[in-house]
Amino acid sequence: MPVLGPRVVGEAERTARVLGGLATHGRPVERSVALKQATAVAGELVAALAALGPAVVGEDVPAESISQAFFRVREVELSDQQAALHGALVIHRGLADLCEAPLSGADLAVEVAGMRQAVLDLTGAVPGAEPDGPPSPTAVPVPVPEVEASLEQVWSARWLIGHQVHVLFNICAAVAVADAARCLRSGEVEPALERLADATVYVRGFPAAMTHASTIPADHYLAGIRPTMAPPSVEVPLSGRQHRGYKLFRAAMNDLLAVVPDSYEQLESRSSELAEARGALLEADIVDGERHVTLAYSMVRLRRSIAQKPEGPDNAVAELRLMRHRRAARYAALIRFGDHYVADAVAALRHA
């Protein structure tokens, strides 16, 4: 549990309360005011953490992949204070962009829920009572940029900001799943249930963060962003396989299922709470795969993936569908409403 001092904990708890009460489905003006307020409060948390020590300069840390260099992400061992500070910076930038990003209320709700959970996990703050109503729009002043960026600059920045939020959620989810698996190995079911619930919050936020990054015109993505993610702009095409945070999450999920490999019915007979908690996490993981398919279609239609192997399916959407089907087939017996049609089809193809 991080120990960061009363000022940081106080600001973290305030940030969590504001995020928990954010008007994600309010009218446009109400939603905009709430997001600006949340951005300002998150900025106070950043300031409190920065007072304990300056942030690590990411550009001074060597990138482990072309993907890290492109998305301006670095993954190194950090102290509790540094991890909390960099996580808060990602959240602050994400909220600032969400003030204008045309994200749906449903996606905004789960992305903000992921941010709130990250604030709690990274600072060790304890969630308090939710606010009775929306925060006052004049409680904290919001700085106005001196120079207004062009829409094209905003869109390009949003592509990076949304992906950075996604990376934060990946890493936090990996830690939560690993914690749950460790607790289950030790027979500590109650803390395992709590960490499975935390992990589910993050995984539900995965597709929302990706959609946030993609709230830009498809034409701008195809003409201005996609070419910079493939040769000759970079040495090798960018791919999700290069994201170390996502690899850590997938490894943690594999470990969890090694600890509790039982079918849904078997696990439910021993612990209905554990069966439901594991099921909620796996369902969220399947939906993340499904949302990735539809998101890719909205951005590239039937074009091939820039990182696709020559022997792969005909386009990016087909490849992502295969990934979804494999995941659904693996989880079919582990969740209450498994996709047994796909599981049977995948099993038949393997035997053939």
Coordinates of C-alpha atoms in Angstrom, one line a residue:
M1 CA 0.0 0.0 0.0
P2 CA 1.6 3.3 -1.0
V3 CA 2.3 5.8 1.8
L4 CA 2.3 9.3 0.3
G5 CA 1.3 11.6 3.0
P6 CA -2.0 13.2 4.1
R7 CA -2.0 16.0 1.4
V8 CA -1.7 13.5 -1.4
V9 CA -4.2 11.1 0.1
G10 CA -6.7 14.0 0.6
E11 CA -6.3 15.2 -3.0
A12 CA -6.6 11.6 -4.2
E13 CA -9.8 11.1 -2.2
R14 CA -11.2 14.3 -3.5
T15 CA -10.3 13.4 -7.1
A16 CA -12.0 10.0 -6.7
R17 CA -15.2 11.6 -5.3
V18 CA -15.4 14.1 -8.2
L19 CA -14.8 11.3 -10.7
G20 CA -17.4 9.1 -9.0
G21 CA -20.0 11.8 -9.3
L22 CA -19.2 13.1 -12.8
A23 CA -22.2 13.9 -15.0
T24 CA -21.3 11.5 -17.8
H25 CA -24.8 11.6 -19.2
G26 CA -25.6 15.2 -18.4
R27 CA -26.6 17.8 -20.9
P28 CA -23.6 19.1 -23.0
V29 CA -23.0 22.2 -20.8
E30 CA -23.4 20.2 -17.6
R31 CA -21.0 17.5 -18.9
S32 CA -18.5 20.0 -20.1
V33 CA -18.5 21.9 -16.7
A34 CA -18.1 18.6 -14.8
L35 CA -15.2 17.4 -17.0
K36 CA -13.4 20.8 -16.6
Q37 CA -13.9 20.6 -12.8
A38 CA -12.5 17.0 -12.8
T39 CA -9.5 18.1 -14.8
A40 CA -8.8 20.9 -12.4
V41 CA -9.1 18.6 -9.3
A42 CA -6.9 16.0 -11.0
G43 CA -4.4 18.9 -11.6
E44 CA -4.4 19.5 -7.8
L45 CA -3.5 15.9 -7.3
V46 CA -0.7 16.2 -9.8
A47 CA 0.6 19.3 -8.0
A48 CA 0.5 17.5 -4.6
L49 CA 2.5 14.5 -5.9
A50 CA 4.9 16.7 -7.8
A51 CA 5.7 18.6 -4.5
L52 CA 7.2 15.3 -3.2
G53 CA 9.5 15.0 -6.2
P54 CA 9.7 15.9 -9.9
A55 CA 8.4 13.5 -12.6
V56 CA 10.9 11.3 -14.4
V57 CA 11.6 12.8 -17.8
G58 CA 10.3 10.0 -20.1
E59 CA 12.3 11.1 -23.1
D60 CA 15.5 10.4 -21.1
V61 CA 14.4 6.7 -20.7
P62 CA 15.3 4.5 -23.7
A63 CA 12.3 3.1 -25.5
E64 CA 12.0 -0.6 -25.5
S65 CA 10.1 -0.7 -28.8
I66 CA 9.1 1.5 -31.7
S67 CA 5.6 1.5 -30.2
Q68 CA 6.8 3.0 -27.0
A69 CA 8.7 5.7 -28.8
F70 CA 5.7 6.5 -31.0
F71 CA 3.1 6.7 -28.2
R72 CA 5.6 8.4 -25.8
V73 CA 5.3 5.7 -23.3
R74 CA 8.0 4.2 -21.1
E75 CA 7.8 1.3 -18.7
V76 CA 10.4 1.3 -15.9
E77 CA 10.5 0.5 -12.2
L78 CA 9.2 3.5 -10.2
S79 CA 8.8 4.5 -6.6
D80 CA 5.3 4.7 -5.2
Q81 CA 5.4 8.5 -5.5
Q82 CA 6.7 8.4 -9.1
A83 CA 4.2 5.7 -10.2
A84 CA 1.3 7.8 -8.7
L85 CA 2.6 11.0 -10.2
H86 CA 2.9 9.6 -13.7
G87 CA -0.4 7.9 -13.5
A88 CA -2.0 11.1 -12.3
L89 CA -0.4 13.0 -15.2
V90 CA -1.9 10.5 -17.7
I91 CA -5.3 10.9 -16.0
H92 CA -5.1 14.7 -16.0
R93 CA -4.2 14.8 -19.7
G94 CA -7.0 12.3 -20.5
L95 CA -9.6 14.3 -18.6
A96 CA -8.5 17.6 -20.3
D97 CA -8.9 16.0 -23.7
L98 CA -12.3 14.5 -22.7
C99 CA -13.6 18.0 -22.1
E100 CA -13.9 18.2 -25.9
A101 CA -13.7 14.6 -27.2
P102 CA -17.1 13.5 -28.6
L103 CA -17.2 10.3 -26.5
S104 CA -20.5 8.6 -25.7
G105 CA -21.8 8.9 -22.2
A106 CA -21.5 5.1 -21.8
D107 CA -17.9 5.0 -22.8
L108 CA -17.1 8.2 -20.7
A109 CA -18.6 6.5 -17.6
V110 CA -16.4 3.4 -17.8
E111 CA -13.3 5.3 -18.8
V112 CA -13.7 7.7 -15.9
A113 CA -14.4 4.7 -13.6
G114 CA -11.1 3.3 -14.7
M115 CA -9.4 6.6 -13.9
R116 CA -11.0 6.7 -10.5
Q117 CA -9.8 3.2 -9.7
A118 CA -6.3 4.0 -10.9
V119 CA -6.2 7.1 -8.5
L120 CA -7.2 4.8 -5.6
D121 CA -4.8 2.0 -6.5
L122 CA -1.8 4.3 -7.2
T123 CA -2.2 6.5 -4.1
G124 CA -3.6 4.0 -1.5
A125 CA -6.5 6.4 -0.9
V126 CA -9.7 5.0 0.5
P127 CA -12.9 5.7 -1.5
G128 CA -15.2 7.9 0.5
A129 CA -18.9 8.6 0.3
E130 CA -20.0 9.7 -3.2
P131 CA -20.9 13.4 -3.5
D132 CA -24.6 14.3 -3.1
G133 CA -24.6 16.2 -6.4
P134 CA -22.4 17.6 -9.1
P135 CA -19.4 19.6 -8.0
S136 CA -19.6 23.4 -8.1
P137 CA -18.4 24.7 -11.5
T138 CA -16.6 27.6 -9.8
A139 CA -14.8 25.6 -7.1
V140 CA -11.5 25.4 -8.9
P141 CA -10.4 27.7 -11.7
V142 CA -9.5 26.0 -15.0
P143 CA -6.6 27.5 -16.9
V144 CA -7.3 28.6 -20.5
P145 CA -4.6 27.8 -23.1
E146 CA -2.8 30.8 -24.5
V147 CA -2.7 29.5 -28.0
E148 CA -5.6 27.4 -29.4
A149 CA -4.4 24.3 -31.3
S150 CA -5.7 23.5 -34.7
L151 CA -8.3 20.6 -34.9
E152 CA -5.7 18.5 -36.7
Q153 CA -3.2 19.0 -33.8
V154 CA -6.0 18.1 -31.3
W155 CA -6.8 14.9 -33.2
S156 CA -3.2 13.8 -33.4
A157 CA -2.7 14.5 -29.7
R158 CA -5.9 12.7 -28.8
W159 CA -4.6 9.5 -30.6
L160 CA -1.6 9.5 -28.2
I161 CA -3.5 10.6 -25.1
G162 CA -6.2 7.8 -25.5
H163 CA -3.5 5.2 -26.0
Q164 CA -1.6 6.4 -22.9
V165 CA -4.8 6.0 -20.8
H166 CA -5.2 2.5 -22.3
V167 CA -1.6 1.6 -21.3
L168 CA -2.3 2.9 -17.8
F169 CA -5.4 0.7 -17.6
N170 CA -3.4 -2.3 -18.9
I171 CA -0.7 -2.1 -16.3
C172 CA -3.2 -1.4 -13.4
A173 CA -5.3 -4.4 -14.6
A174 CA -2.3 -6.6 -14.8
V175 CA -1.4 -5.8 -11.2
A176 CA -4.9 -6.3 -10.0
V177 CA -5.2 -9.7 -11.7
A178 CA -1.8 -10.8 -10.4
D179 CA -2.9 -9.7 -6.9
A180 CA -6.1 -11.8 -7.2
A181 CA -4.2 -14.9 -8.3
R182 CA -1.7 -14.5 -5.5
C183 CA -4.5 -14.2 -3.0
L184 CA -6.3 -17.2 -4.4
R185 CA -3.1 -19.3 -4.1
S186 CA -3.0 -18.3 -0.4
G187 CA -6.7 -19.1 0.1
E188 CA -7.6 -15.5 0.7
V189 CA -10.9 -15.3 -1.2
E190 CA -12.3 -12.0 0.0
P191 CA -9.3 -9.8 -1.1
A192 CA -9.2 -11.8 -4.3
L193 CA -12.8 -10.9 -5.0
E194 CA -12.0 -7.2 -4.4
R195 CA -9.0 -7.3 -6.8
L196 CA -11.0 -9.1 -9.5
A197 CA -13.7 -6.4 -9.2
D198 CA -10.9 -3.8 -9.6
A199 CA -9.5 -5.5 -12.6
T200 CA -12.9 -5.7 -14.2
V201 CA -13.3 -1.9 -13.9
Y202 CA -10.0 -1.5 -15.8
V203 CA -10.9 -4.1 -18.5
R204 CA -14.2 -2.4 -19.1
G205 CA -12.3 0.8 -19.6
F206 CA -10.0 -0.8 -22.3
P207 CA -12.4 -0.3 -25.2
A208 CA -13.5 3.1 -23.9
A209 CA -9.9 4.4 -23.8
M210 CA -9.4 3.1 -27.4
T211 CA -12.6 4.7 -28.5
H212 CA -11.5 7.9 -26.8
A213 CA -8.3 7.8 -28.9
S214 CA -10.4 7.2 -32.0
T215 CA -12.8 10.0 -31.6
I216 CA -11.2 11.6 -34.6
P217 CA -12.2 11.6 -38.3
A218 CA -11.3 8.4 -40.0
D219 CA -10.0 10.4 -42.9
H220 CA -7.5 12.2 -40.6
Y221 CA -6.4 8.9 -39.2
L222 CA -5.9 7.3 -42.6
A223 CA -4.1 10.3 -44.1
G224 CA -2.3 11.9 -41.1
I225 CA -1.7 9.2 -38.5
R226 CA -1.7 5.7 -40.0
P227 CA 1.2 6.4 -42.4
T228 CA 3.4 7.5 -39.5
M229 CA 2.9 4.1 -37.8
A230 CA 4.4 2.1 -40.7
P231 CA 7.5 2.1 -42.9
P232 CA 9.2 4.3 -44.1
S233 CA 8.1 6.5 -41.1
V234 CA 9.2 3.8 -38.7
E235 CA 11.5 0.8 -39.1
V236 CA 8.7 -1.8 -38.4
P237 CA 4.9 -1.4 -38.4
L238 CA 3.4 -0.6 -35.0
S239 CA 1.4 -3.4 -33.4
G240 CA -0.4 -4.2 -30.2
R241 CA 2.0 -7.1 -29.8
Q242 CA 4.7 -4.5 -29.0
H243 CA 2.8 -3.1 -25.9
R244 CA 4.6 -4.6 -22.9
G245 CA 1.7 -3.5 -20.6
Y246 CA -0.8 -5.5 -22.6
K247 CA 1.6 -8.5 -22.6
L248 CA 1.8 -8.2 -18.8
F249 CA -2.0 -8.2 -18.6
R250 CA -2.4 -11.3 -20.8
A251 CA 0.2 -13.1 -18.8
A252 CA -1.6 -12.3 -15.6
M253 CA -4.9 -13.6 -17.1
N254 CA -3.2 -16.8 -18.0
D255 CA -1.8 -17.2 -14.5
L256 CA -5.3 -16.5 -13.0
L257 CA -6.8 -19.2 -15.1
A258 CA -4.1 -21.6 -14.1
V259 CA -5.1 -21.0 -10.4
V260 CA -8.9 -21.3 -11.1
P261 CA -9.3 -23.4 -14.2
D262 CA -12.6 -24.9 -13.2
S263 CA -15.7 -24.6 -15.3
Y264 CA -18.3 -22.1 -14.3
E265 CA -20.5 -24.8 -12.9
Q266 CA -17.7 -26.4 -10.9
L267 CA -16.5 -23.1 -9.5
E268 CA -20.1 -21.9 -8.8
S269 CA -20.7 -25.0 -6.7
R270 CA -17.7 -24.1 -4.5
S271 CA -18.0 -20.3 -4.5
S272 CA -20.8 -18.5 -6.4
E273 CA -19.1 -15.1 -5.6
L274 CA -15.8 -16.2 -7.1
A275 CA -17.5 -17.7 -10.1
E276 CA -19.4 -14.5 -10.8
A277 CA -16.3 -12.3 -10.2
R278 CA -14.1 -14.3 -12.5
G279 CA -17.0 -14.4 -15.0
A280 CA -17.4 -10.7 -15.0
L281 CA -13.7 -10.2 -15.7
L282 CA -13.7 -12.7 -18.6
E283 CA -16.9 -11.3 -20.1
A284 CA -15.3 -7.8 -20.1
D285 CA -12.2 -9.3 -21.8
I286 CA -14.4 -10.8 -24.5
V287 CA -16.3 -7.6 -25.0
D288 CA -13.0 -5.7 -25.3
G289 CA -12.1 -8.0 -28.2
E290 CA -15.5 -7.5 -29.8
R291 CA -15.3 -3.7 -29.5
H292 CA -11.8 -3.8 -31.1
V293 CA -13.3 -5.4 -34.2
T294 CA -16.0 -2.8 -34.6
L295 CA -13.6 0.1 -33.8
A296 CA -11.2 -1.1 -36.4
Y297 CA -14.0 -1.3 -39.0
S298 CA -15.0 2.3 -38.2
M299 CA -11.5 3.5 -38.8
V300 CA -10.1 1.4 -41.7
R301 CA -13.1 -0.5 -43.1
L302 CA -11.7 -3.6 -44.9
R303 CA -8.1 -2.5 -45.3
R304 CA -5.3 -4.8 -44.2
S305 CA -3.6 -4.2 -40.9
I306 CA -0.3 -2.4 -41.2
A307 CA 1.3 -5.1 -39.0
Q308 CA -0.4 -8.0 -40.7
K309 CA 1.6 -11.1 -41.8
P310 CA 1.3 -12.0 -45.5
E311 CA -0.3 -15.4 -44.7
G312 CA -2.9 -13.8 -42.4
P313 CA -6.6 -13.0 -43.1
D314 CA -7.5 -10.6 -45.8
N315 CA -7.9 -7.6 -43.5
A316 CA -7.5 -6.1 -40.1
V317 CA -11.1 -6.7 -39.1
A318 CA -10.9 -10.4 -40.0
E319 CA -7.8 -10.8 -37.9
L320 CA -9.3 -9.2 -34.9
R321 CA -12.4 -11.4 -35.3
L322 CA -10.2 -14.4 -35.1
M323 CA -8.6 -13.1 -31.9
R324 CA -12.1 -12.5 -30.5
H325 CA -13.3 -16.0 -31.4
R326 CA -10.2 -17.7 -29.9
R327 CA -10.8 -15.8 -26.6
A328 CA -14.5 -16.6 -26.6
A329 CA -13.8 -20.2 -27.2
R330 CA -11.3 -20.4 -24.4
Y331 CA -13.7 -18.8 -22.0
A332 CA -16.9 -20.6 -23.1
A333 CA -16.9 -23.2 -20.3
L334 CA -15.7 -20.6 -17.7
I335 CA -18.5 -18.1 -17.9
R336 CA -22.2 -18.4 -17.3
F337 CA -23.3 -17.5 -20.9
G338 CA -20.4 -19.0 -22.9
D339 CA -20.2 -18.9 -26.7
H340 CA -20.3 -22.7 -27.1
Y341 CA -21.0 -22.4 -30.9
V342 CA -17.7 -20.7 -31.4
A343 CA -16.0 -23.0 -28.9
D344 CA -17.2 -26.1 -30.8
A345 CA -16.2 -24.6 -34.2
V346 CA -12.7 -23.7 -32.9
A347 CA -12.3 -27.2 -31.4
A348 CA -13.3 -28.8 -34.7
L349 CA -10.8 -26.7 -36.7
R350 CA -8.0 -27.7 -34.3
H351 CA -8.8 -31.4 -34.7
A352 CA -9.0 -31.0 -38.5

